[in-house]
PDB file of C-alpha atoms and ligand atoms in Angstrom:
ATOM      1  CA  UNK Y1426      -5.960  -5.897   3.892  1.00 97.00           C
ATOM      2  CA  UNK Y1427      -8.750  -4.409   6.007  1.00 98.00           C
ATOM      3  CA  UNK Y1428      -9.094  -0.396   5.261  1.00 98.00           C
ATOM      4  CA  UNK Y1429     -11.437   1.738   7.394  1.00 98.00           C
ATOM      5  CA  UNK Y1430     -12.731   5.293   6.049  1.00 99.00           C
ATOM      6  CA  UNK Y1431     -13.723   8.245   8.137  1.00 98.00           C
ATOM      7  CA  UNK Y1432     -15.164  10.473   5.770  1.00 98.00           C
ATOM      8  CA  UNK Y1433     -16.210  14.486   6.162  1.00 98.00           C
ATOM      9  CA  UNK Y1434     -17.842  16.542   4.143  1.00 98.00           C
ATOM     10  CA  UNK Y1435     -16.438  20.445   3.990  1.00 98.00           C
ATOM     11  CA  UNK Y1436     -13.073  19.215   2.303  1.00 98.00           C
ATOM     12  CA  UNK Y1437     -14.356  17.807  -0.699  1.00 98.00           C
ATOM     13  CA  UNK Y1438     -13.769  19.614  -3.646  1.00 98.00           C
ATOM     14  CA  UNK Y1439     -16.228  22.136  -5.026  1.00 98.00           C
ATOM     15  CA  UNK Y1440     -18.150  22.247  -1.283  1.00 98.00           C
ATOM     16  CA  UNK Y1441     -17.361  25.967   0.240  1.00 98.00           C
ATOM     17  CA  UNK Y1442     -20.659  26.660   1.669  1.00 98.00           C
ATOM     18  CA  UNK Y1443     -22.931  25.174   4.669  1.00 97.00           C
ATOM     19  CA  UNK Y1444     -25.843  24.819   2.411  1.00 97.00           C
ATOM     20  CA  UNK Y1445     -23.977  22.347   0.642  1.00 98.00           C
ATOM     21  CA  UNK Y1446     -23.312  20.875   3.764  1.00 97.00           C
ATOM     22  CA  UNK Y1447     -26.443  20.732   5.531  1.00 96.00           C
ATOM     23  CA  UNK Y1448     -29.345  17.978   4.977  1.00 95.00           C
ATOM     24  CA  UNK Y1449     -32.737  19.861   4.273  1.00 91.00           C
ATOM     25  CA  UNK Y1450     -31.082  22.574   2.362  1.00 93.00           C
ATOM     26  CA  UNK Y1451     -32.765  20.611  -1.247  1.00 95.00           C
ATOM     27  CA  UNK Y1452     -30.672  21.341  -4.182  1.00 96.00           C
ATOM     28  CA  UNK Y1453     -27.398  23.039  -2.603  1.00 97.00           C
ATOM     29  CA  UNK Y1454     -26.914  19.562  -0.297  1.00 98.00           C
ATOM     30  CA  UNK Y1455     -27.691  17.317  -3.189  1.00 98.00           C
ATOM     31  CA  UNK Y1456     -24.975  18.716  -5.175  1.00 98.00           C
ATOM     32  CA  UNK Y1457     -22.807  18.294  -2.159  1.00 98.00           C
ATOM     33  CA  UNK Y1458     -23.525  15.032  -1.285  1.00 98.00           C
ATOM     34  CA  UNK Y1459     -23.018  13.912  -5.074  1.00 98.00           C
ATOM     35  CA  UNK Y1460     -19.403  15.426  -5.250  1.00 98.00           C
ATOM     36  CA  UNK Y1461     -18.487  13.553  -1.625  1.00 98.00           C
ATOM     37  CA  UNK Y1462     -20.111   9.882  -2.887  1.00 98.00           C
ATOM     38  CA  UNK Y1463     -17.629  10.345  -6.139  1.00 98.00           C
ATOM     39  CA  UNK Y1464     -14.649  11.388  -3.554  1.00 99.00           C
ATOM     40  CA  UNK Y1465     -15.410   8.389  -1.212  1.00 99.00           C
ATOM     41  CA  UNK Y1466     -16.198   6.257  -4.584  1.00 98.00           C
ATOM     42  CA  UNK Y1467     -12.619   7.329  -5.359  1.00 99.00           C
ATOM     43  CA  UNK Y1468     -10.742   6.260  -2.452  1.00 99.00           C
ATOM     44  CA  UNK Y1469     -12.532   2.931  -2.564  1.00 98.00           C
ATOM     45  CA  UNK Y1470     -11.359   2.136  -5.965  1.00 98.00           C
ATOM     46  CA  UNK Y1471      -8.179   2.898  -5.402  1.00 98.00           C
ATOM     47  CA  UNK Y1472      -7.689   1.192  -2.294  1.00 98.00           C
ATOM     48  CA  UNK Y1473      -9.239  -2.036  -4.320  1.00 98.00           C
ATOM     49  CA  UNK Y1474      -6.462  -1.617  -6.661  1.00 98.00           C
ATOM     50  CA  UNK Y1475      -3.804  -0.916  -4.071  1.00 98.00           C
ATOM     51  CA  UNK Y1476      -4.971  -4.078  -2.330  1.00 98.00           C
ATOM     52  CA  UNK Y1477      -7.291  -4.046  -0.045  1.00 98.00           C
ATOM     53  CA  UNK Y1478      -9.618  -6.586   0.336  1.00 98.00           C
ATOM     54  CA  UNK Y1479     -12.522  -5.538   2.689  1.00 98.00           C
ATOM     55  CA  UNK Y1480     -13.502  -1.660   3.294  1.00 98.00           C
ATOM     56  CA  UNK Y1481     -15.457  -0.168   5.900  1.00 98.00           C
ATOM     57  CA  UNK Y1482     -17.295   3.086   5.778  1.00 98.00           C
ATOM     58  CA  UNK Y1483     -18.026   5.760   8.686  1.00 98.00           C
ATOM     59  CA  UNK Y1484     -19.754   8.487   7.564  1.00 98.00           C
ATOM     60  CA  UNK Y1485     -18.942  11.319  10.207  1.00 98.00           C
ATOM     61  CA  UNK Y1486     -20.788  14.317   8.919  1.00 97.00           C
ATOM     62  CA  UNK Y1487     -23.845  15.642  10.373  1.00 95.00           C
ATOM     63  CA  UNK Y1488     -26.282  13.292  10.611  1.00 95.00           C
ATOM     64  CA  UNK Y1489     -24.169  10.485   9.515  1.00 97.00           C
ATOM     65  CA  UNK Y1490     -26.449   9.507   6.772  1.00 97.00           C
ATOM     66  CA  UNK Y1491     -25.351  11.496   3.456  1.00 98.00           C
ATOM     67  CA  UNK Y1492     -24.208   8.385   0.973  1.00 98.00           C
ATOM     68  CA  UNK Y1493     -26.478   6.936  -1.247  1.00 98.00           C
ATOM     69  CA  UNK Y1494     -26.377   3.322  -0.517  1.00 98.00           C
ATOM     70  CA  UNK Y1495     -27.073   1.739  -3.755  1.00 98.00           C
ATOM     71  CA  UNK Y1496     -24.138   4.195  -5.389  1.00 98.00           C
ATOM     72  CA  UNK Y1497     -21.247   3.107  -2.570  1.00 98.00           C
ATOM     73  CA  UNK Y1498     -18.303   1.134  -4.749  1.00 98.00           C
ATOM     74  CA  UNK Y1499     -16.511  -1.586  -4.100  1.00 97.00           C
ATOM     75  CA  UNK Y1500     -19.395  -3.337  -2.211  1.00 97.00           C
ATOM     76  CA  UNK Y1501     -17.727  -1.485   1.322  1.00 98.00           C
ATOM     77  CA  UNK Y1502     -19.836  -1.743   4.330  1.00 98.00           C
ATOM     78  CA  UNK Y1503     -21.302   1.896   5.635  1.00 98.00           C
ATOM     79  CA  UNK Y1504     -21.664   2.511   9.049  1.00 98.00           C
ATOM     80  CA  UNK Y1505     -24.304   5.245   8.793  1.00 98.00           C
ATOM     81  CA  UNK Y1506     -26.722   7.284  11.300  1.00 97.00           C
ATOM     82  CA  UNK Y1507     -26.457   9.572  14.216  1.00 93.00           C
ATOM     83  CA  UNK Y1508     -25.864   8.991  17.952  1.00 91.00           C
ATOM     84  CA  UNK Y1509     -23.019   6.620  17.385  1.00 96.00           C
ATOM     85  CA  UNK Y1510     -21.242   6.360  20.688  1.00 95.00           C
ATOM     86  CA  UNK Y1511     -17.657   6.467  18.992  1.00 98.00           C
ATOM     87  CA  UNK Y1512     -18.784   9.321  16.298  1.00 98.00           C
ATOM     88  CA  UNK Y1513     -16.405   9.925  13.814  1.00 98.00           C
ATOM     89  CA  UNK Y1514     -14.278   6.971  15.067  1.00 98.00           C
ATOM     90  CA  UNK Y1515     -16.917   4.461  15.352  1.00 98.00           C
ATOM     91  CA  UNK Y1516     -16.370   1.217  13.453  1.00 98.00           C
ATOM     92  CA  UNK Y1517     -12.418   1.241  14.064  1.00 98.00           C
ATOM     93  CA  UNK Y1518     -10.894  -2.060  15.835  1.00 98.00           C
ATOM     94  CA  UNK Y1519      -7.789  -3.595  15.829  1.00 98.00           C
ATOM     95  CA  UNK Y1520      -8.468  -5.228  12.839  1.00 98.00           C
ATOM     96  CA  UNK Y1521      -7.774  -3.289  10.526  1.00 98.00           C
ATOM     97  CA  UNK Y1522      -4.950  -2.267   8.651  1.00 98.00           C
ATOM     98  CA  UNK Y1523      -5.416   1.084   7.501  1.00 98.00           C
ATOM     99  CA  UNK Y1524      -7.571   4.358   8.262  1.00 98.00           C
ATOM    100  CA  UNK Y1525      -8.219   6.749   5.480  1.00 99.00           C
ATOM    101  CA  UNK Y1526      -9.337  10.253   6.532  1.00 98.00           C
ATOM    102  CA  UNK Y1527     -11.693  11.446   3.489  1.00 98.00           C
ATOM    103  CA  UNK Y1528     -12.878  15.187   2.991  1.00 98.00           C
ATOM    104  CA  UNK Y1529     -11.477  16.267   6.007  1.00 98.00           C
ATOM    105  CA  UNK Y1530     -10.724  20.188   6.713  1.00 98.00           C
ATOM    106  CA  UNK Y1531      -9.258  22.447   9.462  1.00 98.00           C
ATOM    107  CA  UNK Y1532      -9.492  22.936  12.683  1.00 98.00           C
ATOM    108  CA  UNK Y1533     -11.507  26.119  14.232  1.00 97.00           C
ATOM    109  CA  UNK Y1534      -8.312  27.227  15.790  1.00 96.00           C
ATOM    110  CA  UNK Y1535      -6.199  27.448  13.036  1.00 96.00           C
ATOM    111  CA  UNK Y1536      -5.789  29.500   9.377  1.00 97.00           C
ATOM    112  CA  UNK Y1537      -8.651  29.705   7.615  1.00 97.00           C
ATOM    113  CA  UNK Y1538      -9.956  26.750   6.506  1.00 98.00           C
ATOM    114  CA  UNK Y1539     -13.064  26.047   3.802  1.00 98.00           C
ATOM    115  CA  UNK Y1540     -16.248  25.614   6.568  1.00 98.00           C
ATOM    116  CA  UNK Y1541     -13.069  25.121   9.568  1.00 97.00           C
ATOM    117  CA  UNK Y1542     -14.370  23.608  12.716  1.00 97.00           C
ATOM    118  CA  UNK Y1543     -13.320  21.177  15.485  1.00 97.00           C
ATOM    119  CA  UNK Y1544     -16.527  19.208  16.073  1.00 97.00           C
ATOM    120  CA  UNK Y1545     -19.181  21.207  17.220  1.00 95.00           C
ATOM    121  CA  UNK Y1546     -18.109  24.835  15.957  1.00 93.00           C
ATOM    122  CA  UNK Y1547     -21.155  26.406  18.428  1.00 93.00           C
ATOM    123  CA  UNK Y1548     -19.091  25.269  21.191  1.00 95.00           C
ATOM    124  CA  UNK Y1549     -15.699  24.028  21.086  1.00 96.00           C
ATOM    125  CA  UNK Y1550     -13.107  27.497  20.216  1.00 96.00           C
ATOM    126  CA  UNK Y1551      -9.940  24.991  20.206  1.00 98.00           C
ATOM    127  CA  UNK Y1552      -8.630  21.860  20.932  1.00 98.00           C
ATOM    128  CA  UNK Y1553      -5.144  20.993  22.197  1.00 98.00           C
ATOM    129  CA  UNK Y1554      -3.617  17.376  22.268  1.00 98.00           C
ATOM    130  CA  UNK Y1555      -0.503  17.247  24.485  1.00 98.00           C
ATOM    131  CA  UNK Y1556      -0.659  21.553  24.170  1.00 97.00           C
ATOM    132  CA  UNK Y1557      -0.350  21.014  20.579  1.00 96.00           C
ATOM    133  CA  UNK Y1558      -3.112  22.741  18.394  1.00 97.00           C
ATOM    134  CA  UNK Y1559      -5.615  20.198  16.499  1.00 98.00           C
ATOM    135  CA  UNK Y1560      -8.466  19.643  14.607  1.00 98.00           C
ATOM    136  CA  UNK Y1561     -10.797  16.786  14.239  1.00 98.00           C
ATOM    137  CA  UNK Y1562      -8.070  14.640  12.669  1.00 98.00           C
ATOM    138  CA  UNK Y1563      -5.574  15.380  15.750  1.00 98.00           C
ATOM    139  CA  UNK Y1564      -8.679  14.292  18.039  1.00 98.00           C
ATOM    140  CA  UNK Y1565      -9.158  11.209  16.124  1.00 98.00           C
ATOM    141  CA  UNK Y1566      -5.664   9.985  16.031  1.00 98.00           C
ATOM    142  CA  UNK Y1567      -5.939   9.050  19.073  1.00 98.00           C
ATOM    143  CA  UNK Y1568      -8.427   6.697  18.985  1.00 98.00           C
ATOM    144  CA  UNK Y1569      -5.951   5.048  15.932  1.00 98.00           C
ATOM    145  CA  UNK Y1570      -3.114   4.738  18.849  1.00 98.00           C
ATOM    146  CA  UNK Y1571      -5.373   3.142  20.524  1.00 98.00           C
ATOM    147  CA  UNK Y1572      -5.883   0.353  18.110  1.00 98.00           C
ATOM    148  CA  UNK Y1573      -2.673   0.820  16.678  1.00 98.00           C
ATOM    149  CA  UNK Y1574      -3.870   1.243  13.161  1.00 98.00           C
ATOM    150  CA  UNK Y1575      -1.880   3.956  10.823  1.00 98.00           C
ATOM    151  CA  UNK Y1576      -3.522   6.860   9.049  1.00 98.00           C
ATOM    152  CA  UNK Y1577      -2.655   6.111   5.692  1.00 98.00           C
ATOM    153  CA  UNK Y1578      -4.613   8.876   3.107  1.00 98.00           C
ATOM    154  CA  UNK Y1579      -5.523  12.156   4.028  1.00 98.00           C
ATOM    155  CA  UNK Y1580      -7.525  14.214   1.911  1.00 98.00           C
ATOM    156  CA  UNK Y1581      -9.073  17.721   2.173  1.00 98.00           C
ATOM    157  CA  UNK Y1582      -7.166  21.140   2.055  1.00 98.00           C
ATOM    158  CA  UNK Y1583      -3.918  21.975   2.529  1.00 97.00           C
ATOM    159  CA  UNK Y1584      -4.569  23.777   6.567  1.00 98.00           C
ATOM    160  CA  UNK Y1585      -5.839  19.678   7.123  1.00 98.00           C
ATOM    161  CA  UNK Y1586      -2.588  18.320   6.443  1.00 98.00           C
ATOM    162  CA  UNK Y1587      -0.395  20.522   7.981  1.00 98.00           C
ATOM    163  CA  UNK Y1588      -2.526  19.845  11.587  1.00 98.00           C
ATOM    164  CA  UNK Y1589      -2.518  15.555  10.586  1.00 98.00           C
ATOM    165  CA  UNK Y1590       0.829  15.423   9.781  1.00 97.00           C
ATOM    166  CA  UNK Y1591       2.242  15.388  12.855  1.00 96.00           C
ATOM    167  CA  UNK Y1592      -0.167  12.463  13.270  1.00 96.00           C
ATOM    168  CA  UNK Y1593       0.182  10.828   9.844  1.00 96.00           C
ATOM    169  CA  UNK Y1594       3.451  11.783   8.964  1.00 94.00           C
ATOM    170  CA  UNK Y1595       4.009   8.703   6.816  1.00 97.00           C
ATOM    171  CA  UNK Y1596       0.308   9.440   4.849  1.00 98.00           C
ATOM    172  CA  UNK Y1597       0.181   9.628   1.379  1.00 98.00           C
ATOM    173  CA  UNK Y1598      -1.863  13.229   1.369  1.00 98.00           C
ATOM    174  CA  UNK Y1599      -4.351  14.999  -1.073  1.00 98.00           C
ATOM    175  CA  UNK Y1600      -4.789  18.031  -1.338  1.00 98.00           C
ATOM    176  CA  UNK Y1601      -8.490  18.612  -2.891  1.00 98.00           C
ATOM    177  CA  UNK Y1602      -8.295  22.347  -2.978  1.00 98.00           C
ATOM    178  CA  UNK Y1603      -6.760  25.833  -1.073  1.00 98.00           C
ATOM    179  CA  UNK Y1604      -8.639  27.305   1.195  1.00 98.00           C
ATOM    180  CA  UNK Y1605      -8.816  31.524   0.702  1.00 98.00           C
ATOM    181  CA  UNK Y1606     -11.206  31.891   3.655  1.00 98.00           C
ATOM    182  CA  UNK Y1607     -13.397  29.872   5.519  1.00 97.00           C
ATOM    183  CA  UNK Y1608     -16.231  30.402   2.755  1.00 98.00           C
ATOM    184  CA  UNK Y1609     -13.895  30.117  -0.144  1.00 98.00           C
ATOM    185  CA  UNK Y1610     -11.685  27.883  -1.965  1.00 98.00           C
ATOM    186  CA  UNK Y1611      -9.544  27.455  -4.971  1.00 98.00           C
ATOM    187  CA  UNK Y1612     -11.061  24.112  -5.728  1.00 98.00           C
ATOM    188  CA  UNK Y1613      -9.265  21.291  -8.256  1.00 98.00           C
ATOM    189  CA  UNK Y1614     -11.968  19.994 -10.510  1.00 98.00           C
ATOM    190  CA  UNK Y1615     -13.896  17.247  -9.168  1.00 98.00           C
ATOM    191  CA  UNK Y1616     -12.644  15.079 -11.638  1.00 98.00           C
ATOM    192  CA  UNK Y1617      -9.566  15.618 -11.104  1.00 98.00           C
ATOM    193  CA  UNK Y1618      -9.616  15.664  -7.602  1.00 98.00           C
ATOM    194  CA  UNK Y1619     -11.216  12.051  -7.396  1.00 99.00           C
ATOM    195  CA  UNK Y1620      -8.117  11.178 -10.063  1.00 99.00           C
ATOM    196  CA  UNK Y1621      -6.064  12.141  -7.528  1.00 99.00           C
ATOM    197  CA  UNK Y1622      -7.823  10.439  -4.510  1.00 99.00           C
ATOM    198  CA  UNK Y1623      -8.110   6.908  -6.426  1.00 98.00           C
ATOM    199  CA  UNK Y1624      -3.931   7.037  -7.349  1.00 99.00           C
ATOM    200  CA  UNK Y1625      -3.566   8.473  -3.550  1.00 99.00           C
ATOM    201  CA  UNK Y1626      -5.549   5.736  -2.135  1.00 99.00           C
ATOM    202  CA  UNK Y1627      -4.117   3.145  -4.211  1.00 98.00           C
ATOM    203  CA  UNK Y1628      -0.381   4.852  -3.220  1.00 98.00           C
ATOM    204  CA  UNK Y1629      -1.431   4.328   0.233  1.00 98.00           C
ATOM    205  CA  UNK Y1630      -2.256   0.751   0.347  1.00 98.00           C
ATOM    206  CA  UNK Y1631       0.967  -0.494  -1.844  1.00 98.00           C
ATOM    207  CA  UNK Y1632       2.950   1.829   1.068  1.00 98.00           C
ATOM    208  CA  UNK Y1633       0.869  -0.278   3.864  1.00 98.00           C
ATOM    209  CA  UNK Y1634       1.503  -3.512   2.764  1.00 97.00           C
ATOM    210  CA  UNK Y1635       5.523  -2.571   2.544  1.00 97.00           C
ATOM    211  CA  UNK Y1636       5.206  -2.018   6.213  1.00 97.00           C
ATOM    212  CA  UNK Y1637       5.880   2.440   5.639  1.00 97.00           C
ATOM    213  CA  UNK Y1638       3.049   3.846   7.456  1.00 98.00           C
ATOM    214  CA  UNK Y1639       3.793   4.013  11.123  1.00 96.00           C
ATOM    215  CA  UNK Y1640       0.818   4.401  13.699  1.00 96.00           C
ATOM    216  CA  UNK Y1641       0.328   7.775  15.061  1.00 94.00           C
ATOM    217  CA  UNK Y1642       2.946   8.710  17.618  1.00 92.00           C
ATOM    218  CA  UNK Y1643       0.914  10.412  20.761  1.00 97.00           C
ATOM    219  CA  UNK Y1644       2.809  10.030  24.182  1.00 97.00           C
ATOM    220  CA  UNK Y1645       1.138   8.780  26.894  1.00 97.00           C
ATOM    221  CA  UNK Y1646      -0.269   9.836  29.518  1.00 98.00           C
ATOM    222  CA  UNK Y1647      -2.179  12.316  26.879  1.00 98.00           C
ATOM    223  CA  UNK Y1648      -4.071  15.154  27.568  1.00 98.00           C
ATOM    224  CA  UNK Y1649      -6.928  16.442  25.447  1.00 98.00           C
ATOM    225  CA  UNK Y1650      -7.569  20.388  26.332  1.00 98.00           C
ATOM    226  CA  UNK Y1651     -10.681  21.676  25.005  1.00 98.00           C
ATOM    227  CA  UNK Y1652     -11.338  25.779  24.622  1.00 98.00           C
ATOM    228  CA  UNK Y1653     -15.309  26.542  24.821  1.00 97.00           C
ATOM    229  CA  UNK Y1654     -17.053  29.310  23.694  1.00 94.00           C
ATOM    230  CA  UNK Y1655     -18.502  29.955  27.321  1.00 94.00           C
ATOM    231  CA  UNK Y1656     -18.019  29.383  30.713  1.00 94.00           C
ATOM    232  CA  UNK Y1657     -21.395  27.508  30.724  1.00 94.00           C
ATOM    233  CA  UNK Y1658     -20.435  25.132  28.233  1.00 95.00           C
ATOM    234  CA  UNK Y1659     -16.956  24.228  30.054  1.00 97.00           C
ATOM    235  CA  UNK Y1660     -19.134  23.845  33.112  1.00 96.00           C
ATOM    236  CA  UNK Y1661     -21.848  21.336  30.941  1.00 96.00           C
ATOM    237  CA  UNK Y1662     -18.652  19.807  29.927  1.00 97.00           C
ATOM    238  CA  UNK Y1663     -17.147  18.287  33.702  1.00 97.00           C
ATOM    239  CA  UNK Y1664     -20.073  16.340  34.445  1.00 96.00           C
ATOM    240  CA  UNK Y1665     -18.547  14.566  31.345  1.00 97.00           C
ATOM    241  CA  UNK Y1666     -16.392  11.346  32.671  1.00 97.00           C
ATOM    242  CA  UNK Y1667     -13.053  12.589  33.301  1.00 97.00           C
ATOM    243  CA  UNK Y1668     -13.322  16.079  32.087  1.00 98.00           C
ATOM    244  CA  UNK Y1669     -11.970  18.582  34.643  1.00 98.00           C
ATOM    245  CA  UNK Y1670     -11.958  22.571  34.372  1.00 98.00           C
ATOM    246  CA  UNK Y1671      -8.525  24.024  34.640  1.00 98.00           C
ATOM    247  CA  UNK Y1672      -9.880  27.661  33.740  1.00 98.00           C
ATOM    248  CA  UNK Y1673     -13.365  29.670  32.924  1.00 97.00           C
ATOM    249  CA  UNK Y1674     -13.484  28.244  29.565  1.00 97.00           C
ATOM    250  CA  UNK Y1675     -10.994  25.355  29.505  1.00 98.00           C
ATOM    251  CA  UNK Y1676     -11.502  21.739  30.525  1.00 98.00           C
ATOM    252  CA  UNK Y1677      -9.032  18.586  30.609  1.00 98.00           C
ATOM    253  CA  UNK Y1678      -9.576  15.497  29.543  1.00 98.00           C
ATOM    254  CA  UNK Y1679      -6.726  13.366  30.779  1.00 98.00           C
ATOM    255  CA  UNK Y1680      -5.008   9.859  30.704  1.00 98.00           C
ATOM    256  CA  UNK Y1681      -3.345   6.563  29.699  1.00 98.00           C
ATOM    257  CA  UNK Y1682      -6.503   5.031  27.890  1.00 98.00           C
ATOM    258  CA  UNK Y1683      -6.871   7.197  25.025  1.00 98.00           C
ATOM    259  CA  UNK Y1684     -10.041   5.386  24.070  1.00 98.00           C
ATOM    260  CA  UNK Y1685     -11.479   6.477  27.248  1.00 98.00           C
ATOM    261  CA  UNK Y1686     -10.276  10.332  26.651  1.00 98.00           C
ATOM    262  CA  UNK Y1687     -12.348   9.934  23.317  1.00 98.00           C
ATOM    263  CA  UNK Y1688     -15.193   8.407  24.876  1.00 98.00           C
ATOM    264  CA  UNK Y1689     -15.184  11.088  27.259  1.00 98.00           C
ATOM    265  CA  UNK Y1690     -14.697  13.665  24.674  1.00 98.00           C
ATOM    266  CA  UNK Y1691     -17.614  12.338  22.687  1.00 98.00           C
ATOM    267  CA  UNK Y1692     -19.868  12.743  25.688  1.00 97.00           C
ATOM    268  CA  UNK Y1693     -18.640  16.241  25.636  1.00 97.00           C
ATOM    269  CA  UNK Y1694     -19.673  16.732  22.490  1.00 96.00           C
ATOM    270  CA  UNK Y1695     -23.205  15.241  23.218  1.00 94.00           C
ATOM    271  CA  UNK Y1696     -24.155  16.856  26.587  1.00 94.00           C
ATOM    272  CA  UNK Y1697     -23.092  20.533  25.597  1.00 94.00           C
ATOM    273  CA  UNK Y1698     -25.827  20.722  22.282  1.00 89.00           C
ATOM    274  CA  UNK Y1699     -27.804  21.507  25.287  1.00 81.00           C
ATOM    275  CA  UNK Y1700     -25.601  25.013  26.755  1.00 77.00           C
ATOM    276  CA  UNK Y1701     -25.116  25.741  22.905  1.00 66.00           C
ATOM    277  CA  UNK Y1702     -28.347  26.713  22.098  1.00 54.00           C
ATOM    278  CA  UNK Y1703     -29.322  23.862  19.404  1.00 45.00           C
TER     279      UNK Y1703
HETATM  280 ZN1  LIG V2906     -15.978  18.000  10.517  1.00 75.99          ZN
END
């Protein structure tokens, strides 16, 4: 069995803070990339023992780089580095036969979540699949309609999995730690929170091979909506393919092809840096 891992960064255990978020912060970022290798580590090992035979890494955080090669388990491949034209989705085909979603966290939208934010939190206020509410993981899914591959491990806080279940509802979920505000957790131990990840991950495979984790139900045609911080940045935002205003600060992205929406969406992401300042 083929597994494919999105990992994040702000729902790891232990990580409540930017700095431990942010390359170039030194020590603060060291620590945080060591506690997400041991989560990701984690999820690998148990998806080994679950069954998979062949793992494929995407790191989706920041610049895309924050593993340290030579420490990665399980031999997995790591898709790594910025500019990749499907993001946080890039590496997925129809090949696979499961999608983990590691250190995720909560959309910008919703209850506060540790470091909350729906892709670029400068610019995007909120983002609505089908008028439902989501975060990154919502966003995603529909890229894993697309190839029909089910989300089969979530892990992160608790606000994560009540916006992916709707999207995952047959996924074996972890819950890494409780958010109190976006800057502060009640966080398991990392220990125990990789403990948890590796039985999780190794839950999740034995429940993919029975055939119990359905593909994410999105009906079609869908329609992304996407809530910007200013009229500016919705306007950056239509010269986007696809993406159409339908208010000051709202644009649609709309259609059958829910690649395409996420192509489009990623191009979104891309060309507004520019109206937010960075
Ligand atoms: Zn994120």
């Amino acid at each position: 069995m083929k597994v494919w891992i999105s990992f994040d960064m702000e729902g790891v255990a232990g990580i409540v803070d930017w700095e431990q978020c942010r390359p170039g912060s030194g020590v603060p970022y060291a620590l945080g990339c060591a506690l997400l290798q041991d989560e990701v580590n984690a999820a690998i090992e148990g998806a080994l023992a679950g069954g998979a035979t062949e793992i494929v890494l995407n790191d989706s955080h920041s610049t895309m780089a924050n593993l340290d090669p030579r420490k990665i388990a399980g031999n997995a491949q790591y898709i790594s580095g910025r500019h990749k034209p499907m993001y946080m989705m890039q590496g997925l085909d129809a090949s696979f036969d499961a999608i983990f979603f590691v250190g995720y966290h909560g959309s910008i939208s919703g209850p506060p979540s540790t470091l909350s934010h729906t892709y670029n939190p400068e610019v995007i206020s909120g983002a609505r699949v089908n008028g439902q509410y989501v975060g990154e993981s919502g966003i995603n899914a529909l890229v894993a309609h697309h190839f029909g591959v089910p989300i089969a491990l979530v892990t992160g806080d608790s606000v994560l999995h009540e916006e992916t279940r709707p999207f995952a509802p047959d996924a074996v979920e972890v819950v890494t730690k409780e958010s109190i505000t976006r800057f502060s957790a009640k966080n398991l131990h990392p220990a125990v929170s990789c403990a948890a990840i590796r039985a999780g991950a190794e839950l999740a495979m034995r429940r993919v091979g029975e055939g119990a984790v359905a593909t994410p139900q999105i009906s079609s045609p869908a329609a992304l909506d996407l809530d910007f911080q200013t009229a500016d940045m919705a306007e950056v935002a239509t010269w986007a393919r696809g993406a159409v205003r339908t208010s000051d600060r709202e644009v649609r992205i709309e259609g059958e092809n829910f690649l395409n929406i996420f192509e489009s969406f990623v191009a979104v992401n891309y060309i507004t840096r520019q109206a937010g300042g960075r």
